[in-house]
Amino acid sequence: MKLKDKVLVVEDEQNISNFISTVLTANDFDVLVAQTGAEAVSMITSHCPDLIILDLGLPDMDGVQVIAKVRTWSQMPIIVIS
């Protein structure tokens, strides 16, 4: 059994999040979705994704703040979308 790479999509706009998730799932990735910065930080610490796709404009905090929190303990790859 092959383990799938886990990707966390952090995007507050549902249609964009759905599109990215659909494309990643079709390409055999395990996809997690967060809609706020706080939810993203919680999911990052609990699920340790292999990659984060992060929108900078989130409703509760700036995406740069999410990056700063993650960088205090991890160097996991982050792709920023805006």
CSV table of N, CA and C in Angstrom, one decimal, residues 1-72:
chain,number,residue,atom,x,y,z
A,1,MET,N,0.8,-1.2,0.0
A,1,MET,CA,0.0,0.0,0.0
A,1,MET,C,0.9,1.2,0.0
A,2,LYS,N,0.6,2.1,-0.9
A,2,LYS,CA,1.4,3.3,-1.1
A,2,LYS,C,0.8,4.4,-0.2
A,3,LEU,N,1.6,5.1,0.6
A,3,LEU,CA,1.1,6.2,1.4
A,3,LEU,C,1.0,7.5,0.5
A,4,LYS,N,-0.1,8.2,0.6
A,4,LYS,CA,-0.3,9.4,-0.2
A,4,LYS,C,0.4,10.6,0.6
A,5,ASP,N,0.9,11.5,-0.2
A,5,ASP,CA,1.4,12.8,0.3
A,5,ASP,C,0.2,13.6,0.8
A,6,LYS,N,0.3,14.2,2.0
A,6,LYS,CA,-0.8,15.0,2.6
A,6,LYS,C,-0.6,16.4,2.3
A,7,VAL,N,-1.6,17.1,1.8
A,7,VAL,CA,-1.5,18.5,1.5
A,7,VAL,C,-2.6,19.2,2.3
A,8,LEU,N,-2.3,20.3,2.9
A,8,LEU,CA,-3.2,21.2,3.6
A,8,LEU,C,-3.5,22.4,2.8
A,9,VAL,N,-4.8,22.6,2.4
A,9,VAL,CA,-5.2,23.7,1.6
A,9,VAL,C,-5.8,24.7,2.6
A,10,VAL,N,-5.2,25.9,2.7
A,10,VAL,CA,-5.8,26.9,3.6
A,10,VAL,C,-6.3,28.0,2.7
A,11,GLU,N,-7.6,28.1,2.6
A,11,GLU,CA,-8.3,29.0,1.7
A,11,GLU,C,-9.7,29.2,2.2
A,12,ASP,N,-10.1,30.5,2.4
A,12,ASP,CA,-11.4,30.8,2.9
A,12,ASP,C,-12.5,30.9,1.9
A,13,GLU,N,-12.2,31.0,0.6
A,13,GLU,CA,-13.2,31.0,-0.5
A,13,GLU,C,-13.5,29.6,-0.9
A,14,GLN,N,-14.7,29.2,-0.7
A,14,GLN,CA,-15.1,27.8,-0.9
A,14,GLN,C,-14.9,27.3,-2.3
A,15,ASN,N,-15.2,28.1,-3.3
A,15,ASN,CA,-15.1,27.6,-4.7
A,15,ASN,C,-13.6,27.4,-5.1
A,16,ILE,N,-12.7,28.2,-4.6
A,16,ILE,CA,-11.3,28.1,-4.9
A,16,ILE,C,-10.8,26.8,-4.1
A,17,SER,N,-11.2,26.7,-2.9
A,17,SER,CA,-10.8,25.6,-2.0
A,17,SER,C,-11.2,24.3,-2.7
A,18,ASN,N,-12.5,24.2,-3.1
A,18,ASN,CA,-13.0,23.0,-3.8
A,18,ASN,C,-12.2,22.7,-5.1
A,19,PHE,N,-11.9,23.7,-5.9
A,19,PHE,CA,-11.2,23.4,-7.1
A,19,PHE,C,-9.8,22.8,-6.8
A,20,ILE,N,-9.0,23.5,-5.9
A,20,ILE,CA,-7.7,23.0,-5.6
A,20,ILE,C,-7.8,21.6,-5.0
A,21,SER,N,-8.7,21.4,-4.1
A,21,SER,CA,-8.9,20.0,-3.5
A,21,SER,C,-9.2,19.0,-4.5
A,22,THR,N,-10.1,19.3,-5.4
A,22,THR,CA,-10.5,18.3,-6.5
A,22,THR,C,-9.3,18.0,-7.4
A,23,VAL,N,-8.5,18.9,-7.8
A,23,VAL,CA,-7.3,18.7,-8.6
A,23,VAL,C,-6.3,17.8,-7.9
A,24,LEU,N,-6.1,18.2,-6.6
A,24,LEU,CA,-5.1,17.4,-5.8
A,24,LEU,C,-5.6,16.0,-5.6
A,25,THR,N,-6.8,15.8,-5.2
A,25,THR,CA,-7.4,14.5,-5.0
A,25,THR,C,-7.3,13.6,-6.3
A,26,ALA,N,-7.6,14.2,-7.4
A,26,ALA,CA,-7.5,13.5,-8.7
A,26,ALA,C,-6.1,13.1,-9.0
A,27,ASN,N,-5.1,13.8,-8.4
A,27,ASN,CA,-3.7,13.4,-8.6
A,27,ASN,C,-3.1,12.6,-7.5
A,28,ASP,N,-4.0,12.0,-6.7
A,28,ASP,CA,-3.6,11.0,-5.7
A,28,ASP,C,-3.0,11.6,-4.4
A,29,PHE,N,-3.4,12.8,-4.1
A,29,PHE,CA,-2.9,13.4,-2.8
A,29,PHE,C,-4.0,13.2,-1.8
A,30,ASP,N,-3.6,13.2,-0.5
A,30,ASP,CA,-4.6,13.2,0.6
A,30,ASP,C,-4.7,14.7,1.0
A,31,VAL,N,-5.9,15.2,0.9
A,31,VAL,CA,-6.2,16.6,1.0
A,31,VAL,C,-6.9,17.0,2.3
A,32,LEU,N,-6.4,17.9,3.1
A,32,LEU,CA,-7.1,18.5,4.2
A,32,LEU,C,-7.4,20.0,3.9
A,33,VAL,N,-8.4,20.5,4.4
A,33,VAL,CA,-8.8,21.9,4.2
A,33,VAL,C,-9.1,22.6,5.4
A,34,ALA,N,-8.5,23.9,5.5
A,34,ALA,CA,-8.8,24.8,6.6
A,34,ALA,C,-9.3,26.1,6.0
A,35,GLN,N,-10.2,26.8,6.7
A,35,GLN,CA,-10.7,28.1,6.2
A,35,GLN,C,-10.2,29.3,6.9
A,36,THR,N,-9.6,29.1,8.1
A,36,THR,CA,-9.1,30.2,8.9
A,36,THR,C,-7.6,29.9,9.3
A,37,GLY,N,-6.9,31.0,9.7
A,37,GLY,CA,-5.6,30.8,10.1
A,37,GLY,C,-5.4,30.0,11.4
A,38,ALA,N,-6.3,30.2,12.3
A,38,ALA,CA,-6.3,29.4,13.6
A,38,ALA,C,-6.6,27.9,13.3
A,39,GLU,N,-7.5,27.6,12.4
A,39,GLU,CA,-7.8,26.2,12.1
A,39,GLU,C,-6.6,25.6,11.4
A,40,ALA,N,-5.9,26.4,10.5
A,40,ALA,CA,-4.7,25.9,9.8
A,40,ALA,C,-3.6,25.6,10.8
A,41,VAL,N,-3.3,26.5,11.7
A,41,VAL,CA,-2.2,26.2,12.7
A,41,VAL,C,-2.6,24.9,13.5
A,42,SER,N,-3.8,24.8,13.9
A,42,SER,CA,-4.2,23.6,14.6
A,42,SER,C,-4.0,22.3,13.8
A,43,MET,N,-4.4,22.4,12.5
A,43,MET,CA,-4.3,21.2,11.6
A,43,MET,C,-2.9,20.9,11.3
A,44,ILE,N,-2.0,22.0,11.1
A,44,ILE,CA,-0.6,21.7,10.8
A,44,ILE,C,0.0,21.0,12.0
A,45,THR,N,-0.2,21.4,13.2
A,45,THR,CA,0.4,20.8,14.3
A,45,THR,C,-0.1,19.4,14.6
A,46,SER,N,-1.4,19.1,14.3
A,46,SER,CA,-1.9,17.8,14.5
A,46,SER,C,-1.7,16.8,13.4
A,47,HIS,N,-1.7,17.3,12.2
A,47,HIS,CA,-1.7,16.4,11.0
A,47,HIS,C,-0.3,16.4,10.3
A,48,CYS,N,0.6,17.3,10.6
A,48,CYS,CA,1.9,17.4,9.9
A,48,CYS,C,1.9,17.1,8.4
A,49,PRO,N,1.2,18.0,7.7
A,49,PRO,CA,1.1,17.8,6.2
A,49,PRO,C,2.5,17.8,5.5
A,50,ASP,N,2.6,17.2,4.4
A,50,ASP,CA,3.8,17.3,3.6
A,50,ASP,C,4.0,18.6,2.9
A,51,LEU,N,2.9,19.3,2.6
A,51,LEU,CA,2.9,20.6,1.9
A,51,LEU,C,1.7,21.4,2.4
A,52,ILE,N,1.9,22.7,2.4
A,52,ILE,CA,0.8,23.6,2.7
A,52,ILE,C,0.6,24.5,1.5
A,53,ILE,N,-0.7,24.7,1.1
A,53,ILE,CA,-1.0,25.7,0.1
A,53,ILE,C,-1.8,26.7,0.8
A,54,LEU,N,-1.3,27.9,0.9
A,54,LEU,CA,-1.8,29.0,1.8
A,54,LEU,C,-2.2,30.2,1.1
A,55,ASP,N,-3.4,30.7,1.4
A,55,ASP,CA,-3.9,32.0,0.9
A,55,ASP,C,-3.4,33.0,1.9
A,56,LEU,N,-3.0,34.1,1.5
A,56,LEU,CA,-2.5,35.2,2.4
A,56,LEU,C,-3.7,35.9,3.1
A,57,GLY,N,-4.8,36.1,2.4
A,57,GLY,CA,-5.9,36.8,2.9
A,57,GLY,C,-6.9,35.9,3.6
A,58,LEU,N,-6.8,35.7,4.9
A,58,LEU,CA,-7.7,34.9,5.7
A,58,LEU,C,-8.5,35.8,6.6
A,59,PRO,N,-9.7,35.3,7.0
A,59,PRO,CA,-10.6,36.2,7.8
A,59,PRO,C,-10.1,36.5,9.2
A,60,ASP,N,-9.3,35.6,9.8
A,60,ASP,CA,-8.9,35.9,11.2
A,60,ASP,C,-7.5,36.3,11.4
A,61,MET,N,-6.6,36.0,10.5
A,61,MET,CA,-5.2,36.4,10.6
A,61,MET,C,-4.6,36.4,9.2
A,62,ASP,N,-3.5,37.1,9.1
A,62,ASP,CA,-2.8,37.2,7.8
A,62,ASP,C,-2.0,35.9,7.6
A,63,GLY,N,-1.9,35.5,6.3
A,63,GLY,CA,-1.2,34.3,6.0
A,63,GLY,C,0.3,34.3,6.4
A,64,VAL,N,0.8,35.5,6.5
A,64,VAL,CA,2.2,35.7,6.9
A,64,VAL,C,2.4,35.3,8.4
A,65,GLN,N,1.4,35.5,9.2
A,65,GLN,CA,1.4,35.1,10.6
A,65,GLN,C,1.3,33.6,10.7
A,66,VAL,N,0.6,33.0,9.8
A,66,VAL,CA,0.6,31.5,9.8
A,66,VAL,C,2.0,31.0,9.5
A,67,ILE,N,2.6,31.5,8.5
A,67,ILE,CA,4.0,31.1,8.1
A,67,ILE,C,4.9,31.3,9.3
A,68,ALA,N,4.8,32.5,10.0
A,68,ALA,CA,5.7,32.7,11.1
A,68,ALA,C,5.6,31.7,12.2
A,69,LYS,N,4.3,31.3,12.5
A,69,LYS,CA,4.1,30.3,13.5
A,69,LYS,C,4.6,29.0,13.1
A,70,VAL,N,4.5,28.6,11.9
A,70,VAL,CA,4.9,27.3,11.4
A,70,VAL,C,6.5,27.3,11.4
A,71,ARG,N,7.1,28.4,11.0
A,71,ARG,CA,8.5,28.4,10.9
A,71,ARG,C,9.2,28.4,12.3
A,72,THR,N,8.5,28.6,13.4
A,72,THR,CA,9.1,28.4,14.7
A,72,THR,C,9.5,27.0,15.0
